XYZ file of C-alpha atoms in Angstrom:
386
model
C -13.120 -29.477 58.616
C -9.980 -28.135 60.278
C -7.836 -30.464 58.183
C -9.609 -29.311 55.013
C -8.956 -25.676 55.892
C -5.316 -26.460 56.580
C -5.055 -28.210 53.217
C -6.702 -25.257 51.421
C -4.447 -22.749 53.224
C -1.407 -24.806 52.299
C -2.442 -24.826 48.622
C -3.079 -21.079 48.634
C 0.241 -20.330 50.353
C 1.928 -22.627 47.883
C 0.507 -20.578 44.993
C 1.555 -17.348 46.725
C 5.061 -18.682 47.223
C 5.137 -19.745 43.586
C 4.128 -16.221 42.495
C 6.862 -14.770 44.722
C 9.414 -17.127 43.217
C 8.221 -16.218 39.715
C 8.426 -12.499 40.522
C 11.927 -12.928 41.901
C 12.989 -14.857 38.809
C 11.578 -12.135 36.515
C 13.448 -9.472 38.461
C 16.637 -11.470 38.203
C 16.148 -11.807 34.419
C 15.317 -8.137 34.002
C 11.559 -8.568 33.381
C 9.491 -6.010 35.257
C 5.722 -5.892 35.780
C 3.942 -3.327 33.621
C 2.303 -0.860 36.002
C 1.690 1.836 33.387
C -0.799 0.195 31.032
C -0.151 -2.220 28.228
C 3.065 -1.672 26.275
C 3.893 -2.579 22.704
C 7.258 -4.162 23.472
C 8.193 -6.584 26.219
C 9.972 -5.106 29.225
C 12.934 -7.453 29.261
C 16.679 -7.226 29.553
C 17.967 -7.454 25.961
C 21.366 -8.941 25.103
C 21.005 -9.911 21.412
C 22.584 -7.357 19.053
C 22.669 -9.562 15.968
C 21.335 -8.232 12.638
C 17.763 -8.796 11.505
C 17.214 -12.280 10.117
C 15.677 -12.776 6.671
C 12.537 -14.461 7.980
C 12.262 -12.329 11.109
C 9.323 -9.943 11.329
C 9.847 -6.267 12.088
C 8.166 -6.555 15.478
C 10.209 -9.574 16.561
C 13.440 -7.835 15.548
C 12.609 -4.555 17.291
C 11.422 -6.460 20.343
C 14.571 -8.553 20.836
C 17.354 -6.281 19.547
C 19.763 -4.831 22.111
C 21.112 -2.256 19.654
C 20.789 1.314 20.998
C 19.187 2.563 17.783
C 16.487 -0.111 18.047
C 15.921 1.009 21.615
C 15.258 4.500 20.248
C 12.721 3.057 17.802
C 10.943 1.242 20.629
C 10.877 4.399 22.751
C 9.422 6.424 19.876
C 6.669 3.896 19.194
C 5.804 3.626 22.893
C 5.622 7.425 23.155
C 3.314 7.638 20.146
C 1.098 4.887 21.531
C 0.911 6.675 24.900
C -0.615 9.673 23.088
C -3.014 7.607 20.967
C -6.739 7.603 21.857
C -7.205 5.076 24.650
C -10.240 3.404 23.086
C -8.147 2.336 20.070
C -4.900 1.333 21.772
C -5.690 -2.365 22.275
C -6.512 -2.899 18.596
C -3.449 -0.913 17.519
C -1.093 -2.886 19.750
C -2.572 -6.163 18.514
C -1.693 -5.188 14.956
C 1.806 -4.118 15.953
C 2.460 -7.381 17.799
C 0.800 -9.654 15.219
C 4.074 -10.725 13.576
C 2.658 -9.687 10.190
C 4.890 -7.033 8.600
C 2.014 -5.536 6.589
C -0.020 -5.065 9.774
C 3.019 -3.640 11.547
C 3.819 -1.121 8.808
C 0.185 -0.144 8.395
C -0.251 0.415 12.131
C 2.984 2.413 12.501
C 2.036 4.545 9.482
C -1.281 5.475 11.101
C 0.479 5.985 14.436
C 3.094 8.362 13.009
C 0.513 10.363 11.045
C -1.551 10.751 14.210
C 1.423 11.899 16.243
C 2.733 14.286 13.574
C -0.624 16.064 13.378
C -1.206 15.925 17.144
C 2.095 17.697 17.777
C 0.928 20.524 15.510
C -2.269 21.100 17.399
C -4.671 18.955 15.363
C -7.349 16.900 17.123
C -7.847 13.426 15.646
C -10.754 11.039 16.195
C -10.047 7.462 15.000
C -12.614 5.579 12.895
C -15.450 8.109 13.026
C -19.033 7.220 12.165
C -20.019 8.757 8.819
C -23.155 10.903 8.517
C -23.987 9.238 5.188
C -24.533 5.896 6.933
C -21.694 4.023 5.209
C -20.500 1.085 7.298
C -16.870 1.766 6.363
C -14.994 4.249 8.533
C -11.962 6.367 7.538
C -8.902 6.131 9.752
C -9.314 9.616 11.261
C -11.557 12.643 11.458
C -9.160 15.593 11.820
C -9.959 19.002 13.279
C -7.337 21.727 12.827
C -6.647 24.600 15.277
C -8.786 26.951 13.134
C -11.840 24.740 13.292
C -11.517 23.325 9.745
C -11.902 19.561 9.376
C -11.131 16.717 7.000
C -11.072 12.935 6.904
C -7.687 11.196 6.706
C -7.209 7.718 5.289
C -3.821 5.961 5.454
C -2.872 3.124 3.112
C 0.218 1.174 2.104
C 0.721 1.028 -1.647
C 2.097 -2.504 -1.242
C -1.183 -3.727 0.189
C -3.688 -5.506 -2.056
C -6.135 -2.720 -1.176
C -8.967 -5.136 -0.571
C -8.377 -7.216 -3.697
C -8.666 -10.971 -3.520
C -5.176 -12.405 -2.983
C -6.163 -15.636 -4.719
C -7.427 -13.639 -7.688
C -4.177 -11.715 -7.867
C -2.257 -14.994 -7.878
C -4.483 -16.322 -10.689
C -3.851 -13.147 -12.696
C -0.132 -13.547 -12.085
C -0.119 -17.053 -13.545
C -1.752 -15.793 -16.756
C 0.642 -12.868 -17.033
C 3.548 -15.283 -16.596
C 2.252 -17.311 -19.539
C 1.907 -14.226 -21.740
C 5.302 -12.850 -20.763
C 7.023 -16.070 -21.814
C 5.240 -16.176 -25.209
C 6.842 -13.524 -27.485
C 5.469 -12.628 -30.912
C 7.626 -12.024 -33.968
C 6.235 -8.568 -34.843
C 4.510 -7.218 -31.737
C 4.507 -6.747 -28.025
C 1.277 -5.846 -26.217
C -0.065 -3.236 -23.811
C -2.438 -4.455 -21.090
C -5.106 -2.628 -19.105
C -7.078 -4.728 -16.653
C -10.022 -4.355 -14.315
C -11.335 -6.671 -11.624
C -10.034 -10.023 -10.456
C -10.804 -13.569 -11.692
C -12.871 -15.731 -9.333
C -11.665 -18.906 -11.043
C -8.398 -19.789 -12.806
C -8.234 -18.385 -16.382
C -6.494 -20.345 -19.083
C -3.271 -18.563 -19.878
C -2.747 -20.863 -22.857
C -6.111 -19.987 -24.422
C -5.521 -16.262 -23.945
C -2.011 -16.534 -25.374
C -3.306 -18.376 -28.449
C -6.090 -15.813 -28.966
C -3.659 -12.906 -28.679
C -1.200 -14.501 -31.114
C -3.970 -15.173 -33.679
C -5.037 -11.536 -33.435
C -1.479 -10.227 -33.748
C -0.875 -12.493 -36.758
C -3.737 -10.701 -38.536
C -2.115 -7.273 -38.091
C 0.535 -5.528 -40.186
C 3.162 -3.969 -37.865
C 4.019 -1.185 -40.319
C 0.372 -0.183 -40.734
C -0.140 -0.179 -36.971
C 2.989 1.906 -36.494
C 1.765 4.444 -39.062
C -1.573 4.764 -37.269
C 0.240 5.446 -34.006
C 2.303 8.129 -35.739
C -0.791 9.740 -37.278
C -3.293 9.542 -34.418
C -1.516 8.390 -31.281
C -1.413 5.118 -29.403
C -4.862 5.630 -27.882
C -6.391 5.527 -31.360
C -5.649 1.795 -31.640
C -8.713 -0.366 -31.188
C -8.071 -2.910 -28.425
C -9.319 -6.440 -28.243
C -11.373 -7.214 -25.157
C -11.051 -10.421 -23.172
C -12.933 -11.408 -20.006
C -12.955 -14.269 -17.575
C -15.150 -14.559 -14.484
C -14.885 -10.964 -13.284
C -11.507 -10.109 -14.837
C -11.563 -7.816 -17.883
C -8.620 -7.096 -20.172
C -8.016 -4.511 -22.888
C -5.088 -5.435 -25.133
C -3.405 -3.168 -27.708
C -0.553 -4.018 -30.107
C 2.890 -2.443 -29.834
C 4.816 -2.830 -33.129
C 8.426 -3.928 -32.774
C 11.002 -1.969 -34.758
C 11.935 -3.786 -38.001
C 15.512 -4.434 -36.889
C 14.252 -5.972 -33.598
C 11.527 -8.212 -35.023
C 11.903 -11.844 -34.110
C 14.296 -10.978 -31.286
C 11.896 -10.073 -28.446
C 12.065 -12.310 -25.382
C 8.635 -11.493 -23.954
C 5.160 -10.493 -25.078
C 4.038 -7.879 -22.547
C 5.512 -4.447 -23.189
C 3.342 -2.230 -20.976
C 1.148 -3.180 -18.064
C 2.379 -6.421 -16.564
C 5.632 -7.890 -15.346
C 5.125 -11.621 -15.012
C 2.754 -11.567 -12.075
C 3.258 -8.052 -10.816
C 3.458 -4.432 -11.846
C 6.956 -3.129 -12.327
C 6.467 0.646 -12.021
C 6.307 2.880 -8.956
C 3.350 5.067 -9.896
C 0.484 2.643 -10.567
C 0.366 1.237 -6.984
C -0.088 4.803 -5.698
C -2.809 5.475 -8.251
C -4.634 2.249 -7.435
C -4.497 2.930 -3.689
C -5.989 6.413 -4.130
C -8.718 5.170 -6.461
C -9.639 2.347 -4.101
C -9.887 4.596 -1.050
C -11.512 7.398 -3.044
C -14.469 5.225 -3.975
C -14.983 3.604 -0.589
C -16.854 6.152 1.536
C -19.381 7.819 -0.772
C -20.241 11.501 -0.466
C -18.728 13.010 2.665
C -19.426 16.123 4.720
C -15.727 17.109 4.791
C -12.717 16.790 2.453
C -10.964 13.430 2.200
C -7.152 13.268 2.303
C -5.547 9.937 1.345
C -2.041 9.324 2.731
C -0.086 6.702 0.759
C 3.125 5.045 1.906
C 4.875 3.373 -1.035
C 7.230 0.515 -0.273
C 10.085 1.931 -2.334
C 13.482 3.278 -1.312
C 13.233 6.083 -3.870
C 10.079 7.752 -5.194
C 10.549 10.212 -8.037
C 8.241 13.253 -8.329
C 7.568 12.129 -11.912
C 6.016 8.928 -10.538
C 3.916 10.940 -8.083
C 2.576 13.131 -10.882
C 1.908 10.118 -13.107
C -0.019 8.426 -10.312
C -2.309 11.449 -9.950
C -2.570 12.927 -13.445
C -1.572 10.139 -15.855
C 1.448 8.486 -17.392
C 3.838 10.630 -19.415
C 3.855 9.971 -23.151
C 6.106 11.552 -25.775
C 4.458 11.989 -29.170
C 6.304 12.915 -32.345
C 5.066 13.608 -35.860
C 6.888 11.605 -38.554
C 7.277 14.435 -41.076
C 7.878 17.353 -38.725
C 11.355 18.400 -37.637
C 10.507 19.208 -34.023
C 11.050 17.888 -30.552
C 8.534 15.250 -29.390
C 5.691 16.651 -27.318
C 4.901 15.304 -23.870
C 1.319 14.549 -22.965
C -0.343 12.503 -20.258
C -2.301 9.329 -20.806
C -5.782 9.402 -19.233
C -4.854 6.790 -16.625
C -4.166 8.750 -13.442
C -6.112 8.683 -10.199
C -7.571 12.147 -10.860
C -7.630 12.143 -14.666
C -9.249 9.366 -16.682
C -10.686 8.708 -20.133
C -13.675 10.947 -19.421
C -11.740 13.739 -17.739
C -11.459 14.510 -14.011
C -12.426 11.666 -11.674
C -12.313 10.671 -7.994
C -13.054 14.272 -7.061
C -13.984 13.128 -3.539
C -10.257 12.788 -2.828
C -9.323 16.381 -2.040
C -5.599 15.771 -1.526
C -2.970 13.024 -1.641
C -0.212 12.908 0.991
C 2.576 10.750 -0.458
C 5.474 9.054 1.324
C 8.056 6.514 0.288
C 9.367 3.790 2.582
C 8.226 5.497 5.798
C 9.127 3.009 8.522
C 9.886 3.120 12.225
C 13.620 3.026 11.506
C 13.572 5.588 8.660
C 11.269 8.226 10.130
C 14.001 10.853 10.525
C 15.064 10.647 6.875
C 11.701 10.586 5.086
C 9.542 13.458 3.881
C 5.982 13.555 2.631
C 4.522 15.629 -0.214
C 0.923 16.872 -0.304
C -0.787 17.231 -3.689
C -4.104 19.088 -3.872
C -6.757 17.885 -6.305
C -7.602 20.813 -8.647
C -11.013 19.225 -9.360
C -11.894 18.364 -5.753
C -15.571 18.476 -4.861
C -14.560 19.765 -1.437
C -11.168 21.524 -1.513
C -9.040 21.176 1.580
């Protein structure tokens, strides 16, 4: 028995000595124990000041960089996290440390919005239960110093916004096929809805579109556009397993016929959208239809992954794409009108009236916070004005 106790004591003391040696080694390397709650970044002595690598995630770069400016970014994030509701901190830090740049940017966007409002006296409750019983929860319930309240939802415009990534890839393959299949007399405009659950045949769609375009006279189509506008053109409809397309012809000018290098003129860009406004619109529409009828206004904050965001794009996202219409026999400047394809203005008039305001940012990141501004647009048709 005595020998067994001695053996056990020896093992325990050995583990204690090992812990002491480990602690001493950490101190020598500049790694200190975290006595103040869990931190986002490791508490280590940093010596690597090299630039960010191409395949390096934002978190990994911020975590290892010894550059003073990156130290300021870390300090800012840690300060914001320290003021975040304690019940949500673990989940937030997990997203920040995940190594996924989308998760990192999404989490920092929510974090900065929370801190900006907190500093101005607002009280924010993360992921509140909704009185209407919906299982989805907005990012925040916000109470201002005057007792007014609203829900705040934050979203990245570069996210898929809940869409099936596989479906988006399948759509991209079809759009690639169409893009590389020009027609002699026409290009096409695409409007789509949904996402295909199985691979569509790009070849079959291309052949169907070309047969339809072959049956049209470009000069007659152009005259109809001049007389009644582009929206007057009757589209062809095409569907495949949950993905619906509306396709309209765009006549090519006579001197350019036979010289076009692609088929899609408006709507697609070989697997992705090429404009800045439609991702904002889609994000607002997606979030605006997610929570049902609410007991307070809903504000959707959108962070677009773009170095420059023009106010024209912001207005197009909310109220529709700009179109310039001219009459062929009238000597006057073309008139600008908006297509009914904005988040708040559709074919049947005002829509998504549950979204009371849109708070728009471009390229708001941890390293660009000091140089970015946000613009708030109020929905003139909001069910509950904010």
